[in-house]
Structure formats: C-alpha cells, structure tokens
Coordinates of C-alpha atoms and ligand atoms in Angstrom, one line a residue:
X15 CA 79.2 60.0 91.4
X16 CA 82.3 61.0 93.4
X17 CA 85.6 59.4 92.3
X18 CA 87.8 58.0 94.9
X19 CA 90.3 61.0 94.6
X20 CA 87.5 63.6 94.9
X21 CA 86.1 61.8 98.0
X22 CA 89.6 61.9 99.6
X23 CA 90.0 65.6 98.9
X24 CA 86.6 66.3 100.4
X25 CA 87.4 64.2 103.4
X26 CA 90.8 66.0 103.8
X27 CA 89.1 69.4 103.6
X28 CA 86.5 68.4 106.1
X29 CA 89.1 67.1 108.5
X30 CA 91.1 70.3 108.1
X31 CA 88.0 72.4 108.8
X32 CA 87.2 70.3 111.9
X33 CA 90.8 70.5 113.1
X34 CA 90.8 74.3 112.7
X35 CA 87.5 74.6 114.6
X36 CA 89.0 72.4 117.3
X37 CA 92.2 74.5 117.5
X38 CA 90.3 77.8 117.7
X39 CA 87.9 76.4 120.4
X40 CA 90.8 75.0 122.4
X41 CA 92.6 78.3 122.2
X42 CA 89.4 80.1 123.4
X43 CA 89.1 77.5 126.2
X44 CA 92.7 78.1 127.2
X45 CA 92.4 81.9 127.1
X46 CA 89.3 81.8 129.3
X47 CA 90.1 79.1 131.8
X48 CA 93.8 78.4 131.9
X49 CA 95.6 81.6 130.9
X50 CA 97.4 83.2 133.9
X51 CA 95.7 86.5 133.1
X52 CA 92.2 84.9 133.7
X53 CA 92.0 86.5 137.2
X54 CA 91.9 90.0 135.7
X55 CA 88.5 91.5 135.0
X56 CA 87.3 92.4 131.5
X57 CA 84.6 91.4 129.0
X58 CA 84.6 87.7 128.2
X59 CA 84.8 88.2 124.4
X60 CA 87.9 90.5 124.7
X61 CA 89.6 87.9 126.9
X62 CA 88.7 85.0 124.5
X63 CA 90.2 86.5 121.4
X64 CA 92.0 89.5 120.0
X65 CA 89.3 90.1 117.4
X66 CA 87.2 92.5 119.4
X67 CA 90.2 94.9 120.1
X68 CA 91.3 94.6 116.5
X69 CA 87.9 95.4 115.2
X70 CA 87.6 98.3 117.6
X71 CA 90.9 99.7 116.5
X72 CA 90.0 99.4 112.8
X73 CA 86.8 101.3 113.5
X74 CA 88.8 104.0 115.3
X75 CA 86.9 103.3 118.5
X76 CA 89.6 101.6 120.6
X77 CA 90.5 104.5 122.8
X78 CA 86.8 105.2 123.7
X79 CA 86.0 101.5 124.1
X80 CA 89.0 100.9 126.5
X81 CA 87.9 104.0 128.5
X82 CA 84.4 102.5 128.9
X83 CA 85.9 99.2 130.0
X84 CA 88.0 101.0 132.7
X85 CA 85.0 102.8 134.0
X86 CA 83.2 99.5 134.3
X87 CA 85.9 97.2 135.5
X88 CA 88.4 99.5 137.3
X89 CA 92.2 100.2 137.1
X90 CA 93.2 96.9 135.4
X91 CA 91.3 95.5 132.5
X92 CA 92.0 92.4 130.4
X93 CA 91.7 93.8 126.8
X94 CA 92.9 90.8 125.0
X95 CA 93.9 87.2 125.6
X96 CA 97.5 88.4 126.6
X97 CA 96.9 92.1 127.1
X98 CA 96.2 94.2 130.1
X99 CA 95.4 97.9 130.2
X100 CA 96.1 100.0 133.3
X101 CA 94.8 103.3 134.6
X102 CA 96.8 103.2 137.8
X103 CA 99.5 105.9 137.5
X104 CA 102.0 103.6 139.2
X105 CA 101.9 101.5 136.0
X106 CA 103.5 104.4 134.1
X107 CA 106.7 104.0 136.1
X108 CA 106.7 100.2 136.2
X109 CA 106.2 99.9 132.4
X110 CA 108.0 102.9 130.9
X111 CA 110.8 103.8 133.3
X112 CA 113.8 101.6 134.0
X113 CA 113.6 100.1 137.5
X114 CA 116.9 99.1 139.0
X115 CA 117.2 95.3 139.2
X116 CA 114.5 94.9 136.5
X117 CA 114.8 94.3 132.8
X118 CA 113.5 97.0 130.4
X119 CA 109.9 96.5 129.2
X120 CA 110.4 96.8 125.4
X121 CA 107.9 98.6 123.2
X122 CA 105.4 96.1 121.9
X123 CA 106.2 95.3 118.3
X124 CA 102.6 94.7 117.5
X125 CA 102.1 98.5 117.6
X126 CA 105.5 99.8 116.9
X127 CA 107.4 97.4 114.6
X128 CA 108.4 98.7 111.2
X129 CA 106.0 98.6 108.3
X130 CA 106.9 95.9 105.8
X131 CA 109.3 97.4 103.1
X132 CA 110.4 100.3 105.3
X133 CA 113.5 100.9 107.4
X134 CA 113.8 100.9 111.2
X135 CA 113.4 104.2 112.9
X136 CA 113.9 105.9 116.2
X137 CA 110.3 105.0 117.0
X138 CA 110.4 101.3 115.9
X139 CA 113.8 100.2 117.3
X140 CA 113.9 98.3 120.6
X141 CA 115.3 100.2 123.5
X142 CA 119.1 99.4 123.5
X143 CA 122.3 100.6 121.9
X144 CA 121.1 101.3 118.4
X145 CA 118.1 103.2 119.6
X146 CA 120.3 105.2 122.1
X147 CA 122.8 106.0 119.2
X148 CA 120.0 107.3 117.0
X149 CA 118.5 109.3 119.8
X150 CA 121.8 110.9 120.5
X151 CA 122.3 111.7 116.8
X152 CA 118.9 113.4 116.6
X153 CA 118.9 115.0 120.0
X154 CA 121.1 118.1 119.1
X155 CA 118.2 119.1 116.9
X156 CA 116.0 119.4 119.9
X157 CA 118.1 121.2 122.6
X158 CA 117.2 124.5 124.3
X159 CA 120.0 126.2 122.3
X160 CA 118.8 124.8 119.0
X161 CA 115.3 125.9 119.8
X162 CA 116.4 129.4 120.4
X163 CA 118.2 129.3 117.0
X164 CA 114.9 128.0 115.4
X165 CA 112.7 130.7 116.9
X166 CA 112.9 133.0 113.9
X167 CA 111.9 130.1 111.6
X168 CA 108.9 129.3 113.8
X169 CA 107.9 133.0 113.9
X170 CA 108.0 133.1 110.1
X171 CA 105.3 130.5 109.9
X172 CA 103.2 131.9 112.7
X173 CA 103.4 135.3 111.1
X174 CA 102.1 133.8 107.9
X175 CA 99.3 132.0 109.7
X176 CA 98.1 135.2 111.4
X177 CA 98.5 137.2 108.2
X178 CA 96.5 134.7 106.1
X179 CA 93.7 134.6 108.7
X180 CA 93.6 138.4 108.9
X181 CA 93.3 138.4 105.1
X182 CA 90.2 136.2 105.4
X183 CA 88.7 138.3 108.1
X184 CA 89.3 141.6 106.3
X185 CA 88.3 140.2 102.9
X186 CA 85.0 139.0 104.1
X187 CA 84.4 142.4 105.7
X188 CA 82.1 141.0 108.3
X189 CA 83.8 142.6 111.3
X190 CA 80.6 142.5 113.4
X191 CA 79.6 138.9 112.7
X192 CA 83.1 137.7 112.2
X193 CA 84.4 135.2 109.7
X194 CA 83.9 131.4 110.0
X195 CA 87.2 129.7 109.5
X196 CA 88.0 126.0 109.5
X197 CA 90.8 126.4 112.0
X198 CA 91.7 122.6 111.9
X199 CA 93.1 123.0 108.4
X200 CA 95.0 126.2 109.2
X201 CA 96.7 124.6 112.3
X202 CA 97.6 121.6 110.2
X203 CA 99.0 123.7 107.4
X204 CA 101.2 125.5 110.0
X205 CA 102.6 122.4 111.8
X206 CA 103.3 120.6 108.5
X207 CA 105.1 123.6 107.1
X208 CA 107.2 123.9 110.2
X209 CA 108.1 120.2 110.2
X210 CA 108.9 120.3 106.5
X211 CA 111.3 123.2 107.1
X212 CA 112.9 121.6 110.2
X213 CA 113.5 118.3 108.5
X214 CA 114.0 119.0 104.8
X215 CA 114.8 122.7 104.7
X216 CA 111.7 123.0 102.5
X217 CA 108.2 124.0 103.6
X218 CA 105.3 122.1 102.3
X219 CA 103.9 125.6 101.4
X220 CA 100.4 124.8 102.7
X221 CA 100.1 128.2 104.4
X222 CA 101.3 130.0 101.3
X223 CA 98.9 128.2 99.0
X224 CA 96.1 128.0 101.6
X225 CA 95.7 124.3 100.9
X226 CA 97.0 120.9 101.8
X227 CA 100.0 119.6 100.0
X228 CA 98.9 116.4 98.2
X229 CA 101.3 114.5 100.3
X230 CA 99.4 115.4 103.5
X231 CA 96.2 113.7 102.2
X232 CA 98.4 110.6 101.7
X233 CA 99.6 110.9 105.3
X234 CA 96.0 110.8 106.6
X235 CA 95.4 107.7 104.6
X236 CA 98.6 106.3 105.9
X237 CA 97.4 106.6 109.5
X238 CA 94.4 104.4 108.8
X239 CA 96.4 101.9 106.9
X240 CA 98.8 101.5 109.8
X241 CA 95.8 100.8 112.0
X242 CA 94.7 98.0 109.7
X243 CA 98.3 96.6 109.8
X244 CA 98.3 96.7 113.6
X245 CA 94.9 94.9 113.7
X246 CA 96.3 92.1 111.6
X247 CA 99.2 91.8 114.0
X248 CA 96.8 91.8 117.0
X249 CA 94.8 89.0 115.6
X250 CA 97.5 86.7 114.3
X251 CA 101.0 88.0 113.8
X252 CA 102.4 85.1 111.7
X253 CA 99.9 86.0 109.0
X254 CA 101.1 89.6 108.8
X255 CA 103.1 89.2 105.5
X256 CA 100.3 87.3 103.8
X257 CA 97.4 89.5 105.0
X258 CA 99.4 92.7 104.4
X259 CA 99.0 91.9 100.7
X260 CA 95.3 91.7 101.2
X261 CA 94.9 95.2 102.5
X262 CA 93.0 97.6 100.3
X263 CA 95.3 98.8 97.5
X264 CA 94.6 102.4 98.6
X265 CA 96.0 101.6 102.1
X266 CA 99.3 100.0 101.0
X267 CA 99.7 102.6 98.3
X268 CA 99.4 105.4 100.9
X269 CA 102.2 103.8 103.0
X270 CA 104.4 103.4 99.9
X271 CA 103.8 106.9 98.6
X272 CA 104.5 108.5 102.0
X273 CA 107.7 106.6 102.3
X274 CA 109.0 107.2 98.8
X275 CA 108.1 111.0 98.9
X276 CA 109.8 111.3 102.2
X277 CA 113.0 109.5 100.9
X278 CA 113.2 111.9 98.0
X279 CA 113.0 114.9 100.2
X280 CA 115.6 113.4 102.6
X281 CA 118.1 112.9 99.8
X282 CA 117.5 116.4 98.5
X283 CA 118.2 117.8 102.0
X284 CA 121.3 115.7 102.3
X285 CA 122.6 117.3 99.1
X286 CA 122.2 120.8 100.4
X287 CA 125.2 122.8 101.7
X288 CA 123.7 124.8 104.6
X289 CA 124.4 125.8 108.2
X290 CA 120.7 126.0 109.2
X291 CA 119.9 124.6 112.7
X292 CA 117.5 121.9 111.6
X293 CA 117.2 118.3 112.6
X294 CA 119.2 116.9 109.6
X295 CA 122.1 119.3 110.6
X296 CA 122.0 117.7 114.0
X297 CA 122.5 114.3 112.5
X298 CA 125.2 115.4 110.2
X299 CA 127.1 117.2 113.0
X300 CA 126.8 114.3 115.4
X301 CA 129.0 111.9 113.5
X302 CA 127.5 112.1 110.0
X303 CA 126.3 109.2 108.0
X304 CA 127.4 105.8 109.1
X305 CA 128.4 102.9 106.9
X306 CA 125.3 100.7 106.4
X307 CA 127.3 97.6 107.2
X308 CA 128.3 99.0 110.6
X309 CA 124.8 98.3 111.9
X310 CA 124.2 95.3 109.8
X311 CA 127.1 93.3 111.1
X312 CA 126.9 91.9 114.6
X313 CA 127.0 93.9 117.8
X314 CA 130.8 93.8 118.1
X315 CA 131.0 96.1 115.0
X316 CA 128.4 98.5 116.2
X317 CA 130.7 101.0 117.9
X318 CA 132.4 102.7 114.9
X319 CA 130.8 106.0 114.1
X320 CA 129.0 106.2 117.5
X321 CA 126.3 108.9 117.4
X322 CA 125.7 108.7 113.7
X323 CA 122.9 107.1 111.6
X324 CA 122.8 105.0 108.5
X325 CA 121.0 106.2 105.4
X326 CA 118.3 103.6 106.1
X327 CA 117.9 104.8 109.6
X328 CA 117.6 108.4 108.5
X329 CA 115.0 107.4 105.9
X330 CA 113.0 105.4 108.5
X331 CA 113.2 108.0 111.2
X332 CA 112.5 111.1 109.2
X333 CA 109.6 109.5 107.5
X334 CA 108.1 108.7 110.9
X335 CA 108.9 112.2 112.3
X336 CA 106.9 114.0 109.6
X337 CA 103.8 112.6 111.2
X338 CA 105.0 112.4 114.8
X339 CA 106.1 116.0 114.7
X340 CA 103.2 117.7 113.0
X341 CA 99.9 115.7 113.5
X342 CA 100.4 115.7 117.3
X343 CA 101.0 119.4 117.6
X344 CA 98.1 120.2 115.3
X345 CA 95.8 118.0 117.5
X346 CA 96.8 119.9 120.6
X347 CA 96.1 123.3 118.9
X348 CA 92.7 122.1 117.9
X349 CA 92.0 120.6 121.3
X350 CA 92.9 123.8 123.1
X351 CA 91.0 126.1 120.8
X352 CA 88.0 123.8 121.0
X353 CA 88.1 124.0 124.8
X354 CA 88.7 127.7 124.8
X355 CA 85.8 128.7 122.5
X356 CA 83.5 126.5 124.5
X357 CA 84.6 128.1 127.7
X358 CA 84.5 131.8 127.1
X359 CA 85.5 132.7 130.7
X360 CA 88.8 130.7 130.3
X361 CA 89.4 132.2 126.8
X362 CA 89.0 135.7 128.4
X363 CA 91.6 134.9 131.1
X364 CA 94.0 133.8 128.4
X365 CA 93.4 136.8 126.2
X366 CA 93.8 139.1 129.2
X367 CA 97.1 137.5 130.1
X368 CA 98.5 137.7 126.6
X369 CA 97.3 141.2 125.7
X370 CA 98.2 142.4 129.2
X371 CA 101.8 141.1 128.9
X372 CA 102.7 142.1 125.3
X373 CA 102.2 145.6 124.1
X374 CA 102.6 144.6 120.4
X375 CA 102.6 141.3 118.6
X376 CA 106.3 141.6 117.9
X377 CA 107.0 141.6 121.6
X378 CA 105.8 138.0 121.9
X379 CA 108.9 135.8 122.5
X380 CA 109.3 132.2 123.4
X381 CA 111.4 133.0 126.5
X382 CA 108.6 135.1 128.0
X383 CA 105.8 132.7 126.9
X384 CA 107.4 130.0 128.9
X385 CA 106.6 131.9 132.2
X386 CA 103.0 132.8 131.5
X387 CA 101.0 130.8 134.1
X388 CA 97.6 130.8 132.4
X389 CA 98.8 130.0 128.9
X390 CA 100.8 127.1 130.3
X391 CA 97.9 125.9 132.4
X392 CA 95.7 125.9 129.2
X393 CA 98.3 123.7 127.5
X394 CA 98.6 121.3 130.4
X395 CA 94.9 120.9 130.6
X396 CA 94.7 120.3 126.9
X397 CA 97.3 117.6 127.2
X398 CA 95.2 116.0 129.9
X399 CA 91.8 116.1 128.0
X400 CA 93.0 115.8 124.4
X401 CA 96.3 113.8 124.4
X402 CA 97.5 113.7 120.8
X403 CA 98.7 110.1 121.3
X404 CA 95.6 108.8 123.1
X405 CA 96.2 105.1 122.7
X406 CA 98.0 103.2 125.5
X407 CA 101.7 102.9 124.6
X408 CA 102.0 99.2 124.6
X409 CA 105.0 97.4 126.0
X410 CA 105.9 93.7 126.7
X411 CA 106.7 92.2 130.1
X412 CA 110.3 90.9 129.7
X413 CA 111.1 87.2 129.5
X414 CA 110.8 85.5 132.8
X415 CA 108.0 87.8 134.0
X416 CA 107.9 90.9 136.2
X417 CA 105.5 93.0 138.2
X418 CA 103.2 95.8 137.3
X419 CA 101.4 97.7 140.1
X420 CA 102.4 94.8 142.4
X421 CA 100.9 92.1 140.1
X422 CA 103.3 89.4 138.8
X423 CA 102.8 88.9 135.1
X424 CA 104.3 86.3 132.8
X425 CA 106.9 87.3 130.2
X426 CA 105.4 88.4 126.9
X427 CA 102.3 89.9 128.4
X428 CA 101.2 93.0 126.5
X429 CA 100.8 95.9 129.0
X430 CA 99.9 99.5 128.4
X431 CA 98.7 102.5 130.3
X432 CA 95.4 103.8 128.8
X433 CA 96.4 107.4 128.4
X434 CA 93.0 108.8 127.4
X435 CA 91.2 106.9 130.1
X436 CA 93.7 107.7 132.8
X437 CA 93.7 111.4 131.9
X438 CA 89.9 111.5 132.3
X439 CA 89.7 109.3 135.3
X440 CA 87.1 110.7 137.7
X441 CA 88.9 109.0 140.6
X442 CA 92.1 111.0 139.8
X443 CA 90.8 114.4 138.7
X444 CA 88.2 116.8 140.1
X445 CA 85.5 117.3 137.5
X446 CA 87.6 115.1 135.2
X447 CA 85.6 115.8 132.0
X448 CA 85.7 119.6 132.4
X449 CA 88.3 122.0 130.9
X450 CA 89.7 123.6 134.1
X451 CA 93.2 125.1 133.4
X452 CA 93.0 126.4 137.0
X453 CA 94.0 122.9 138.3
X454 CA 97.5 123.6 137.0
X455 CA 98.1 127.0 138.6
X456 CA 100.5 127.3 141.4
X457 CA 97.7 128.7 143.6
X458 CA 95.7 125.5 143.3
X459 CA 98.7 123.2 143.7
X460 CA 99.9 125.0 146.9
X461 CA 96.4 125.4 148.4
X462 CA 95.6 122.4 150.6
X463 CA 91.9 123.4 150.6
X464 CA 91.6 123.7 146.8
X465 CA 89.0 121.6 145.0
X466 CA 91.9 120.2 143.0
X467 CA 93.9 119.1 146.0
X468 CA 93.5 115.4 145.2
X469 CA 94.3 115.7 141.5
X470 CA 97.0 113.3 140.5
X471 CA 98.7 115.7 138.1
X472 CA 101.7 113.4 137.4
X473 CA 99.4 110.9 135.9
X474 CA 99.3 113.2 132.8
X475 CA 102.2 112.1 130.7
X476 CA 101.1 112.9 127.2
X477 CA 104.8 112.8 125.9
X478 CA 105.6 109.4 127.5
X479 CA 108.3 108.8 130.0
X480 CA 111.8 107.3 130.4
X481 CA 114.2 106.4 127.6
X482 CA 111.5 106.7 125.0
X483 CA 110.0 110.0 126.0
X484 CA 109.2 112.3 123.1
X485 CA 112.3 113.9 121.7
X486 CA 110.3 116.8 120.3
X487 CA 108.5 117.8 123.6
X488 CA 110.2 121.2 123.9
X489 CA 109.7 122.0 120.3
X490 CA 106.0 121.1 120.6
X491 CA 105.6 123.3 123.6
X492 CA 107.3 126.2 121.8
X493 CA 104.9 125.8 118.8
X494 CA 101.9 125.5 121.0
X495 CA 102.8 128.6 123.2
X496 CA 103.6 130.7 120.2
X497 CA 100.6 129.8 118.1
X498 CA 98.1 130.0 120.9
X499 CA 99.5 133.3 122.2
X500 CA 99.5 134.9 118.7
X501 CA 95.9 133.7 118.1
X502 CA 94.8 135.2 121.4
X503 CA 96.6 138.4 120.7
X504 CA 95.4 138.9 117.1
X505 CA 91.9 137.6 117.1
X506 CA 88.7 137.5 119.1
X507 CA 87.7 133.9 118.9
X508 CA 84.2 132.4 119.3
X509 CA 82.3 129.2 118.9
X510 CA 80.7 128.8 115.5
X511 CA 77.1 127.6 115.4
X512 CA 77.7 125.5 112.3
X513 CA 77.8 121.7 111.8
X514 CA 81.6 121.7 112.1
X515 CA 81.5 124.1 115.0
X516 CA 81.0 121.1 117.2
X517 CA 84.1 119.0 117.9
X518 CA 83.0 116.3 120.3
X519 CA 86.4 114.8 121.3
X520 CA 84.8 111.7 122.7
X521 CA 83.3 110.8 119.3
X522 CA 86.4 111.4 117.2
X523 CA 88.0 108.3 115.6
X524 CA 91.4 107.4 116.8
X525 CA 93.9 105.1 115.3
X526 CA 97.4 105.5 116.6
X527 CA 96.7 109.2 116.4
X528 CA 93.5 111.1 116.2
X529 CA 91.7 111.5 112.9
X530 CA 91.0 115.1 112.4
X531 CA 87.9 116.6 110.8
X532 CA 87.0 120.2 110.0
X533 CA 86.6 122.5 112.9
X534 CA 84.9 125.9 112.4
X535 CA 85.4 128.9 114.7
X536 CA 84.5 132.5 114.3
X537 CA 87.4 135.0 114.1
X538 CA 87.2 138.7 114.4
X539 CA 89.9 141.4 114.7
X540 CA 89.9 142.8 118.2
X541 CA 88.4 146.3 118.3
X542 CA 91.8 147.8 119.4
X543 CA 93.8 146.3 116.5
Ligands
HEM623 C1 102.0 117.8 121.3 C2 102.9 117.2 120.6 C3 103.5 115.9 120.8 C4 103.1 114.9 121.6 C5 101.9 114.8 122.6 C6 104.0 113.8 121.5 C7 103.9 112.6 122.1 C8 104.8 111.5 121.9 C9 104.7 110.2 122.5 C10 103.5 109.8 123.5 C11 105.7 109.5 122.1 C12 106.0 108.0 122.5 C13 106.7 107.9 123.8 C14 107.0 106.4 124.1 O1 107.2 105.6 123.2 O2 107.1 106.1 125.3 C15 106.5 110.3 121.3 C16 107.7 109.9 120.7 C17 108.5 110.7 119.9 N1 108.2 111.9 119.5 FE1 106.6 113.1 120.1 N2 105.0 114.1 120.5 C18 104.7 115.4 120.1 C19 105.4 116.2 119.2 C20 106.6 115.8 118.7 C21 107.4 116.6 117.8 C22 107.1 118.1 117.4 C23 108.5 115.9 117.5 C24 109.6 116.2 116.6 C25 109.6 116.9 115.5 C26 108.4 114.6 118.1 C27 109.3 113.6 118.0 C28 109.2 112.4 118.7 C29 110.2 111.3 118.6 C30 111.5 111.4 117.8 C31 109.7 110.2 119.3 C32 110.4 108.9 119.5 C33 111.2 108.8 120.8 C34 111.9 107.5 121.0 O3 111.3 106.4 120.8 O4 113.0 107.5 121.5 N3 107.2 114.6 118.8 N4 106.0 111.5 121.2

C-alpha cells in the first residue's frame, strides 16, 4: 500500500515528467513553425533541436555532414534551431569583416568561450578593446622582421627533420624500393618542436627523440574533449557547468593536464633572461606584464599598460597557441603531401621547380621560396581542399538583428560560413574535388579562356578574415614553404601501398580541428644526391 506521502511524490514526479515533455514538445513546435528561421531550408530534425548537430560533432562528422546538407539544400542551410550555415562567399565579409554602420558580429561563445577553469585567451575574448590589446602585444612576434630573425631557428628544425628521415632511408638500405615512413608523425614532431621553441624557448624534442612528447598525446585527447564541451553547449548551455562534471574523466583530465603543463612552461620562460626573437619576447617588449587588476576592474581602468598582457591572459593565450600554431600547420603538410603523392605529375612539377631553382639544399631561403609560383600554388590548393580549421567559424548576429547575404536575421542567430563545404563547392571551383594547383597560377588567373576562369578564389579564406584573422599566417606559410621545399629537394616521394598509405580526407574525423591518423609514404634519396 502507498502511503499518502509516497503517493504525492509519485504524483509530483509524474507531473514534472509531463511538464518536461510538454516543454520539449512546445519548443520543437516553436522551432519548426514559429521561429523566424523557419523559411530557410534544412533537414527537419536539425531545425527541431540542436541534438543532431551536437551528435554529429561528437562523432567527428559535422564538417562532412554540413557539406552534404549544402550539396542538398544550397547556399544557406538551417543546421540548428537558431543556426544557419552559409556557402555563399559574400557571407564571409558580412559575418567576419566589419561593415561600416553595422555592429560587429561577435565570435559565437558556444564554440570559442573559455574552457571552465582556464583563463581568457586571444582566441576566446570577444572582439573589442581587450582583444585588440592582446593582439597588439602578441603581434610583434609575427611581423616580417621577426620572421626573418626566426628563419635560422626554423631551419634548425627542418634540417633535423631531413637528417632524421635520411637516416631512416639510409639505415633501411632499400634505395630501390625506398623506405616506408609515417610522415604524419614526422610533420607533427617538427611543428610541435618549432612552436615549443617559439613560445617557451624549449623544444619538445620530438624530432631528437623520434617520438611524441607525452604532452602531445594529451593535446590530441584535449581536442576531442573540447568537442564534447561544445556539444553540451550546443544542446543546452545553462547545463554546461553541471554536465561538464559528467564528461569522461579522461577528457577533463586531458584539458587540465594540457593547461597545467603549459602554465609551468610559461613561467619557466618568463624566468629566462634572453634576447631571442620569440613570441614571449614580443609580449615582454610590448609593455610587459600588466597588473591583473587592471583588466579586472571596469573599463575605465583598462588603459594603463596598453599593449601588455596579464599573467592570466598569457597563460590562456599561450596554452591555446600551442595547438593553434602546430596542429594546423602539420595538417597542411599532411594534406599537401597526400595530394602530391597521389598526383605524381604535380609532384614532378614541384620537384622540378625546387631542384631547378636551388643548386644545393643550403641555398633554399624563405625570401626566395616566397616567389616560387608552383610551390605557392600547391600550398593555396592545399588550403582549399584541406583547410586545417574546416569547421565554420561561428559568429552571432548582433542584438537588434542584421543582414547576411541580404537576408535579415534576428539578433542572436548563430551564423557561420562552412569553410570545408565552400572550398569544395562545385558551383565555385572547376573540378572542385581535384587537386589542381594550376588554378592558382598567374597564367590561369589572367587567361580569360582558362578552365579556371570562373573559380571564386577569394572564397578560400583558410586563415579567417578581418579583426580575428589568424595572427600566425605568415609564420605558417614560412613553415609550409620551407618544409615542402626541403622535402621535395631531399627526397623522391611516392604513394605507399599500405593500409595507412591511403588518407581519404573526406573520411577523417574533425572536431574543431582535424584528427590525424598515421600516413605512410615511400621516401627515397634522389639518384643525384
Ligand atoms: C596553416 C596553418 C594555420 C591555419 C590554417 C590557421 C587558421 C586560423 C583560423 C581559421 C583562425 C580563426 C580566425 C577567426 O576566428 O576568424 C586562426 C586564429 C588564430 N591563429 Fe591560426 N592558423 C594557422 C597557423 C597558426 C600559427 C602557426 C599560429 C601561431 C603560432 C596561429 C595563431 C593564431 C592566433 C593567435 C589566432 C587568434 C586570432 C584572433 O582571434 O585574434 N595560427 N587561425
């Protein structure tokens, strides 16, 4: 027999369950039939709730799913109750570049807000005075002049990469057959070592030890963990703090470990007396470290120490930059090598250009690489087909509403340009799935009868645009040019017929960034070396 109290509890629980079901159903009804975004095309279940996009992100499929939706529904797709995805290049300017008379579209906190327990960074801060101050503090680390000063450091790591790979090729003694090398690892070692040196004055020594630093494994876990966090935010932001504690322990541990290891290195670097031209030096010379309270107390007090950063901001920004500055460049290197070994005619053109320009390896300099047409075309085509940040960079329509591609949208609408889908859009690029560096050559651009005449090249913006454009773009280009040129000069490369010799880009999992897997290629020393 139920007592009266038990009966009341059951009744209250039943009522709560019915109420929840009613609220969820009425939300779905609103999303489908009353929401101002209802006129935009897209799958019904994606419009009804954020769960499909959150699940797709957790599975690492979001980029590919959104592309399929654009191919089916066109340039604008409703990918969530309050979210639109665009593949019209005009949306790039409307969303990411400041339009006179319009308010700034802020980055969408669902994707970019700081991870609980960590500090704000150059990537997470909203566009405004604090963000501009931090950008200024960091920017001296990325100027043309600094890059020239950093060239010898970059060369040191690329020399080591080439030497290590040559050791493998020679040690295996299979000059005819060549040696099979997992080049994905080697590219990752190189870009992590470089970023370690540039940020902390200490390499991770991956190249030296021919293996990943344990921290890097943590970083890979961290990427997936961030995707889970974003999924929670996509579904129901108010539950973020509560659900964050329910994430698998491995995931939250990865975030904590990455942050605390990074902070330790930051403080070690801050304690060094050195005149090296690295990113920390840029911060220290641009006003030094700012009193924590200067940012914490209201906007009136924010001017003192203009151009400097607080310790918290340094910790937040440098922690983010380890990933932003290494994973991305490694992805581009894998993408270009993958495309080259699968298109031997293009690889030959690159090799001919590099070996024809530089009599010896030592002659290869950044200033000359900048002007090599085919090398730069290979890099541009890689940025198009394999953008290292393939997800749409989500922003919010400002309060009061605004237009995107001529459509008026209510304030708070989540809007993004689907980078991967736009870059491969058959309506915007000739043979959009094919690796054709020729589309970037001056001869194709100037020739009005070229098959590439209708290509919308300025739709390729792998580094973003406007006030948030990638700060490390020139550094990334320098690394890419130097590493690709040295690989083409030093080795004959070929596709490996192994399981990991295939690297189907359209099947790779993507969270905010691409999840890498092993990638085998065959390396041989060229006959003339
Ligand atoms: C191929 C390599 C790279 C690609 C494709 C890339 C791409 C991007 C993209 C798409 C953004 C976001 C832009 C936005 O929010 O609108 C970004 C931001 C950023 N990247 Fe890169 N990146 C690369 C390499 C690097 C490197 C090597 C560094 C530095 C070591 C770096 C530092 C940054 C910073 C500091 C930001 C934040 C800018 C801001 O919000 O003001 N990136 N990058």
